[in-house]
Coordinates of C-alpha atoms in Angstrom, one line a residue:
M57 CA 64.1 22.5 -33.6
I58 CA 65.8 20.7 -30.7
T59 CA 64.3 23.3 -28.3
A60 CA 60.8 22.6 -29.5
V61 CA 61.2 18.8 -29.2
V62 CA 62.5 19.2 -25.7
A63 CA 59.6 21.5 -24.8
G64 CA 57.1 18.9 -26.1
V65 CA 58.7 16.1 -24.1
V66 CA 58.6 18.2 -20.9
G67 CA 55.0 19.1 -21.6
L68 CA 54.0 15.5 -22.1
A69 CA 55.9 14.5 -18.9
L70 CA 54.1 17.2 -16.9
G71 CA 50.7 16.0 -18.3
V72 CA 51.3 12.4 -17.4
A73 CA 52.5 13.5 -13.9
G74 CA 49.4 15.6 -13.5
L75 CA 47.0 12.9 -14.5
A76 CA 48.8 10.4 -12.1
A77 CA 48.5 13.0 -9.3
Y78 CA 44.8 13.5 -10.1
R79 CA 44.1 9.8 -10.1
H80 CA 46.0 9.3 -6.8
A81 CA 44.1 12.2 -5.1
R82 CA 40.8 10.8 -6.4
A83 CA 41.6 7.3 -5.1
G84 CA 42.5 8.8 -1.8
R85 CA 39.2 10.7 -1.5
V86 CA 37.2 7.5 -2.3
L87 CA 39.0 5.5 0.3
S88 CA 38.5 8.3 2.8
L89 CA 34.7 8.4 2.4
P90 CA 32.9 7.3 5.5
D91 CA 31.2 3.9 5.4
D92 CA 27.4 4.5 5.4
E93 CA 26.6 1.0 6.4
P94 CA 26.1 0.8 10.2
E95 CA 28.3 -1.6 12.2
L96 CA 25.9 -4.3 13.3
P97 CA 26.5 -6.8 16.1
A98 CA 27.8 -10.1 15.0
G99 CA 25.1 -12.2 13.4
A100 CA 22.5 -9.4 13.4
A101 CA 22.5 -9.1 9.6
D102 CA 21.9 -12.8 9.3
V103 CA 19.0 -12.7 11.8
L104 CA 17.4 -9.7 10.0
S105 CA 17.5 -11.4 6.7
V106 CA 15.4 -14.4 7.9
I107 CA 13.2 -12.8 10.5
G108 CA 10.2 -12.7 8.2
R109 CA 9.1 -9.2 9.4
A110 CA 9.5 -5.7 8.0
F111 CA 12.5 -4.0 9.6
V112 CA 14.0 -0.5 9.4
L113 CA 17.3 0.7 10.8
V114 CA 17.5 4.4 11.6
D115 CA 20.6 6.5 12.4
D116 CA 21.1 9.2 14.9
V117 CA 19.4 11.9 12.7
D118 CA 16.4 9.7 11.9
G119 CA 17.6 8.8 8.5
V120 CA 16.9 5.3 7.2
V121 CA 20.2 3.5 6.6
R122 CA 18.8 0.0 6.0
A123 CA 15.3 -1.4 5.3
N124 CA 14.0 -4.6 3.7
P125 CA 11.4 -4.7 0.8
S126 CA 8.5 -5.4 3.3
A127 CA 9.1 -2.0 5.0
Y128 CA 8.7 -0.3 1.6
A129 CA 5.7 -2.4 0.7
Y130 CA 4.0 -1.5 4.0
G131 CA 4.5 2.2 3.2
L132 CA 6.7 2.7 6.3
V133 CA 9.7 4.0 4.3
R134 CA 10.0 6.4 1.4
G135 CA 13.4 7.1 0.0
H136 CA 15.6 7.3 3.1
S137 CA 13.0 8.6 5.5
L138 CA 10.3 7.3 7.8
V139 CA 6.9 8.2 6.4
H140 CA 4.8 8.4 9.5
Q141 CA 5.3 10.9 12.4
E142 CA 4.1 8.2 14.9
L143 CA 7.1 6.0 14.1
S144 CA 9.5 9.0 14.2
Q145 CA 8.3 9.9 17.7
L146 CA 8.7 6.3 18.8
V147 CA 12.3 6.3 17.5
R148 CA 13.1 9.5 19.4
R149 CA 11.7 8.1 22.7
V150 CA 13.7 5.0 22.4
R151 CA 16.9 6.9 21.6
A152 CA 16.3 9.3 24.6
D153 CA 15.4 6.6 27.1
G154 CA 17.4 3.6 25.8
V155 CA 14.4 1.4 26.6
I156 CA 12.7 -1.0 24.2
E157 CA 9.2 0.2 23.3
E158 CA 6.4 -1.4 21.2
G159 CA 2.9 -0.5 20.1
E160 CA 0.2 -0.9 17.5
F161 CA -0.4 1.8 14.9
D162 CA -3.1 2.4 12.3
L163 CA -1.1 4.1 9.5
A164 CA -2.0 5.5 6.1
R165 CA -0.9 2.9 3.4
G166 CA 0.2 5.5 0.8
P167 CA 0.3 9.2 -0.1
V168 CA -3.2 8.9 -1.9
G169 CA -6.4 7.1 -1.2
Q170 CA -8.0 5.9 2.0
G171 CA -6.1 2.7 2.5
S172 CA -4.6 2.0 5.9
I173 CA -2.5 -0.7 7.5
V174 CA -2.4 -1.8 11.1
V175 CA 1.2 -2.7 12.2
H176 CA 2.6 -3.8 15.5
V177 CA 6.0 -2.1 15.9
R178 CA 8.8 -2.9 18.3
A179 CA 11.7 -0.4 18.5
A180 CA 15.0 -1.1 20.2
P181 CA 18.5 0.5 20.4
L182 CA 21.0 -1.3 18.2
G183 CA 24.7 -0.5 17.9
G184 CA 25.3 2.9 19.4
E185 CA 22.9 5.5 18.0
H186 CA 21.0 3.2 15.7
I187 CA 17.4 2.2 16.3
L188 CA 15.9 -0.9 14.9
L189 CA 12.2 -1.1 14.1
L190 CA 10.5 -4.4 13.6
A191 CA 7.0 -4.2 12.1
D192 CA 4.4 -6.9 11.8
D193 CA 1.2 -6.5 9.6
R194 CA -1.8 -7.0 11.8
T195 CA -4.4 -5.5 9.5
E196 CA -6.2 -8.7 8.6
F197 CA -6.1 -10.0 12.2
T198 CA -7.5 -6.7 13.5
R199 CA -10.3 -6.6 10.9
T200 CA -11.2 -10.2 11.4
A201 CA -11.4 -9.6 15.2
A202 CA -13.6 -6.5 14.7
M203 CA -15.9 -8.5 12.3
R204 CA -16.1 -11.3 14.8
N205 CA -17.1 -9.0 17.6
D206 CA -19.7 -7.2 15.4
F207 CA -21.1 -10.6 14.3
V208 CA -21.4 -11.8 17.9
A209 CA -23.1 -8.6 19.0
N210 CA -25.5 -8.7 16.0
V211 CA -26.3 -12.4 16.6
S212 CA -27.0 -11.7 20.2
H213 CA -29.3 -8.8 19.3
E214 CA -31.1 -10.7 16.6
L215 CA -31.6 -13.8 18.7
K216 CA -32.9 -11.8 21.6
T217 CA -36.1 -10.7 19.9
P218 CA -37.5 -14.1 18.8
V219 CA -36.3 -15.9 22.0
G220 CA -38.0 -13.2 24.1
A221 CA -41.2 -13.4 22.0
V222 CA -41.3 -17.2 22.4
S223 CA -41.0 -16.9 26.1
L224 CA -43.7 -14.2 26.4
L225 CA -46.1 -16.1 24.1
A226 CA -45.7 -19.3 26.1
E227 CA -46.7 -17.4 29.2
A228 CA -49.6 -15.8 27.4
I229 CA -50.9 -19.2 26.3
D230 CA -50.6 -20.5 29.8
D231 CA -52.5 -17.5 31.2
A232 CA -55.3 -17.8 28.5
A233 CA -55.8 -21.6 29.0
E234 CA -59.5 -21.1 29.5
D235 CA -59.9 -19.0 26.3
P236 CA -59.6 -21.2 23.1
T237 CA -59.6 -18.2 20.8
A238 CA -56.8 -16.4 22.6
V239 CA -54.8 -19.7 22.8
H240 CA -55.2 -20.2 19.0
R241 CA -54.1 -16.6 18.3
F242 CA -51.0 -16.8 20.6
A243 CA -50.1 -20.3 19.3
G244 CA -50.1 -18.9 15.7
R245 CA -47.7 -16.1 16.7
L246 CA -45.6 -18.6 18.7
E247 CA -45.2 -20.7 15.6
K248 CA -44.3 -17.7 13.5
E249 CA -41.6 -16.7 16.0
S250 CA -40.2 -20.2 16.3
K251 CA -39.9 -20.4 12.5
R252 CA -38.1 -17.1 12.4
L253 CA -35.7 -18.3 15.1
A254 CA -35.1 -21.5 13.2
A255 CA -34.4 -19.6 10.0
L256 CA -31.9 -17.3 11.8
V257 CA -30.0 -20.3 13.3
Q258 CA -29.9 -22.0 9.9
G259 CA -28.6 -18.8 8.3
I260 CA -25.8 -18.6 11.0
I261 CA -24.9 -22.2 10.4
E262 CA -24.8 -21.7 6.6
L263 CA -22.6 -18.6 7.0
S264 CA -20.2 -20.4 9.3
R265 CA -20.1 -23.5 7.0
L266 CA -19.2 -21.5 3.9
Q267 CA -16.4 -19.6 5.6
G268 CA -14.8 -22.9 6.4
T269 CA -15.2 -24.5 3.0
D270 CA -12.3 -24.7 0.6
V271 CA -13.9 -24.5 -2.9
V272 CA -10.7 -25.4 -4.6
V273 CA -10.3 -28.7 -2.7
K274 CA -14.0 -29.7 -2.3
G275 CA -15.3 -28.3 -5.6
K276 CA -16.4 -30.1 -8.8
P277 CA -18.1 -29.2 -12.1
V278 CA -21.7 -28.4 -11.5
D279 CA -24.5 -27.5 -14.0
V280 CA -25.9 -24.1 -12.9
R281 CA -29.2 -24.6 -14.8
Q282 CA -29.9 -27.7 -12.8
L283 CA -29.1 -25.9 -9.6
L284 CA -31.5 -23.0 -10.6
D285 CA -34.3 -25.5 -11.4
E286 CA -33.9 -27.1 -8.0
A287 CA -33.7 -23.8 -6.2
V288 CA -37.0 -22.7 -7.8
D289 CA -38.5 -26.0 -6.7
R290 CA -37.3 -25.5 -3.1
T291 CA -38.9 -22.0 -3.0
S292 CA -42.2 -23.1 -4.6
I293 CA -44.1 -23.3 -1.3
I294 CA -43.5 -19.7 -0.3
A295 CA -44.1 -18.6 -3.9
G296 CA -47.5 -20.3 -3.8
E297 CA -48.3 -18.8 -0.4
R298 CA -47.6 -15.3 -1.8
N299 CA -49.2 -16.0 -5.2
V300 CA -45.9 -15.2 -7.0
R301 CA -44.8 -17.0 -10.2
V302 CA -41.2 -17.9 -10.7
G303 CA -40.0 -18.4 -14.3
V304 CA -36.6 -19.6 -15.5
G305 CA -35.2 -18.9 -18.9
G306 CA -32.1 -18.7 -21.0
A307 CA -29.4 -21.3 -21.5
E308 CA -30.3 -24.9 -21.0
E309 CA -27.0 -25.7 -19.3
A310 CA -24.0 -23.8 -18.1
W311 CA -21.1 -25.4 -16.1
V312 CA -19.0 -23.9 -13.3
Y313 CA -16.5 -25.3 -10.9
G314 CA -17.5 -25.2 -7.3
D315 CA -19.5 -26.5 -4.4
G316 CA -22.9 -27.3 -5.6
D317 CA -24.5 -27.2 -2.1
L318 CA -23.2 -23.7 -1.5
L319 CA -24.2 -22.4 -4.9
M320 CA -27.6 -23.9 -4.4
T321 CA -27.9 -22.0 -1.1
A322 CA -26.9 -18.7 -2.8
F323 CA -29.4 -19.1 -5.7
R324 CA -32.2 -20.2 -3.3
N325 CA -31.5 -17.1 -1.1
L326 CA -31.7 -14.8 -4.1
I327 CA -35.0 -16.3 -5.4
D328 CA -36.4 -16.4 -1.9
N329 CA -35.5 -12.8 -1.3
A330 CA -37.2 -11.8 -4.6
I331 CA -40.4 -13.7 -3.7
R332 CA -40.7 -12.2 -0.3
Y333 CA -40.4 -8.6 -1.6
S334 CA -42.7 -9.2 -4.6
P335 CA -46.4 -8.1 -4.6
A336 CA -49.0 -10.8 -5.2
D337 CA -49.8 -11.7 -8.8
T338 CA -46.4 -10.8 -10.1
T339 CA -43.5 -12.7 -11.6
V340 CA -39.9 -13.3 -10.5
G341 CA -37.7 -13.9 -13.5
V342 CA -34.6 -16.0 -13.3
G343 CA -32.3 -15.8 -16.3
L344 CA -29.2 -17.8 -17.3
R345 CA -26.6 -16.7 -19.9
R346 CA -23.2 -17.9 -21.1
R347 CA -20.9 -15.2 -22.6
D348 CA -17.2 -14.3 -22.7
G349 CA -16.2 -17.2 -20.4
L350 CA -18.7 -16.2 -17.8
V351 CA -22.0 -17.8 -16.5
T352 CA -24.4 -15.0 -15.6
V353 CA -27.5 -15.6 -13.4
S354 CA -30.0 -12.7 -13.0
V355 CA -32.9 -12.7 -10.6
T356 CA -35.5 -9.9 -11.2
D357 CA -38.5 -9.0 -9.1
Q358 CA -41.2 -6.4 -9.4
G359 CA -41.0 -5.3 -5.8
P360 CA -40.7 -1.8 -4.3
G361 CA -37.0 -1.4 -5.3
I362 CA -34.1 -0.1 -3.2
A363 CA -33.0 3.5 -2.8
P364 CA -29.4 4.3 -4.1
D365 CA -28.1 5.1 -0.6
E366 CA -29.2 1.7 0.6
Q367 CA -27.8 -0.4 -2.2
E368 CA -24.2 -0.5 -0.9
R369 CA -25.4 -2.0 2.4
V370 CA -27.8 -4.7 1.4
F371 CA -25.0 -7.4 1.4
E372 CA -24.0 -6.6 5.0
R373 CA -24.9 -9.2 7.7
F374 CA -28.2 -8.5 9.4
Y375 CA -28.8 -5.3 7.4
R376 CA -32.4 -4.8 6.3
V377 CA -33.7 -2.1 4.0
D378 CA -37.1 -2.2 5.8
A379 CA -36.7 -3.9 9.2
A380 CA -40.5 -3.9 9.9
R381 CA -41.2 -5.6 6.5
A382 CA -38.4 -8.0 7.0
R383 CA -39.8 -9.2 10.2
A384 CA -43.3 -9.5 8.6
T385 CA -41.8 -11.6 5.7
G386 CA -39.6 -13.7 8.0
G387 CA -36.3 -12.3 6.7
T388 CA -33.2 -12.8 8.8
G389 CA -30.9 -10.3 7.2
L390 CA -28.3 -13.0 6.4
G391 CA -29.5 -14.2 3.0
L392 CA -27.7 -11.6 0.8
S393 CA -24.6 -11.7 2.9
I394 CA -24.4 -15.5 2.3
V395 CA -24.9 -14.9 -1.4
K396 CA -22.0 -12.5 -1.5
H397 CA -19.6 -14.8 0.4
V398 CA -20.5 -17.9 -1.7
V399 CA -20.0 -16.0 -5.0
A400 CA -16.7 -14.5 -3.9
N401 CA -15.4 -17.9 -2.8
H402 CA -16.2 -19.2 -6.3
G403 CA -14.2 -16.4 -8.0
G404 CA -17.3 -14.4 -9.0
E405 CA -19.2 -11.3 -8.2
V406 CA -22.8 -10.3 -7.4
T407 CA -24.1 -6.9 -8.3
L408 CA -27.4 -5.1 -7.8
W409 CA -29.5 -2.8 -10.1
S410 CA -32.6 -1.3 -8.5
Q411 CA -34.8 1.8 -8.8
P412 CA -37.5 2.7 -6.2
G413 CA -40.9 1.6 -7.6
Q414 CA -39.3 -0.4 -10.5
G415 CA -38.1 -3.5 -8.8
S416 CA -34.6 -5.0 -8.4
T417 CA -32.2 -7.2 -10.3
F418 CA -29.4 -9.2 -8.7
T419 CA -26.8 -10.5 -11.1
V420 CA -24.3 -13.2 -10.3
R421 CA -21.3 -13.8 -12.6
L422 CA -19.1 -16.9 -12.3
P423 CA -16.2 -18.3 -14.3
E424 CA -17.4 -20.9 -16.9
I425 CA -15.8 -24.2 -17.5
E426 CA -16.3 -26.6 -20.4
E427 CA -18.8 -29.4 -19.8
R428 CA -17.5 -33.0 -19.9
E429 CA -19.7 -36.0 -20.3
D430 CA -18.5 -37.6 -17.0
D431 CA -19.2 -34.4 -15.2
R432 CA -22.8 -34.5 -16.4
E433 CA -23.2 -38.0 -14.9
V434 CA -21.6 -37.0 -11.6
V435 CA -23.8 -33.9 -11.1
A436 CA -27.0 -35.8 -12.2
S437 CA -26.3 -38.7 -9.7
R438 CA -25.5 -36.2 -7.0
A439 CA -28.7 -34.2 -7.6
G440 CA -30.7 -37.5 -7.6
G441 CA -29.3 -38.4 -4.3
V442 CA -30.2 -35.0 -2.8
A443 CA -33.7 -35.2 -4.1
A444 CA -34.1 -38.7 -2.7
G445 CA -32.8 -37.5 0.7
E446 CA -35.3 -34.7 0.7
S447 CA -38.2 -37.0 -0.2
E448 CA -37.3 -39.2 2.8
Q449 CA -37.2 -36.1 5.1
R450 CA -40.6 -34.9 3.9

């Protein structure tokens, strides 16, 4: 009996001693683990935390040991690795040469899809074998610069034709001074080209103005039905010249928040476009609906329609489905681009349905707001002021 008790006490003591030895050994192993965090120069961590740019710190085997959320958001880092081969090659060059390098890269945004991001990257040695990458998103700047260059090139090309025509026609009139018939013919063509030039300049001005307008700051409640009625009135002359009737139907009033002048320009451009591409003795229909918190405006013509492969491009600046016909009708190629920008700035969308030989329907959807009585008075007085101003100009 005594022997059994003694054996139990000895076994318990050995168990306790074994557990203590295990815990001591485990603690020793934890304390002896290498520190994965790199030794940064004094103040470097504080600078990186407020630098406002994506950063990645890479070790001597190209493993990512530190990166901020922006680097992951840009798609530069996945897990503990650099995603793009271009950045890995940049790191290796800097490690080999010890010289700071920088460059601009167009990189895939993620593992799927066609999205890309343009980043300006600066790579520098930091603390022994570590390389620091600083990345700045230049995507929007690059795209804006490209759009600006394209726009300038397109404007130069578009202006060249009417300006050259005006110059040549002026010379022709001078040479035909003794021939009244020729003078009359050349003068008519000169007037047509000058109108086209004026329309092009006006379109460029409108496009520039809408890009600089803050709808949130300058907007106010406007009645879309009133704008549509006025837009139809402003296009009545060209409708009469082409013998095209324009009818407006649907809701008697519908209110949205925005810039009434810009919305007027967009609706007028849609109606004008429909009139220009409609055959004589046909009708352009303008509809207005209110549904599910949206105000929907549709403009339908009975024109030649647009082929499916052309429909994605009709909202591009200066793009024309039929360039020859556009010149004949006085189109500038800016009208639908202006519509798209105006509608987007008002939080809406514009879509197109069309079939060759069956006409086209452009549909604008804008967020609806509830009408207030004081809003009605503001819009009515503003519209009256615009109408009076136009009467004075005429």
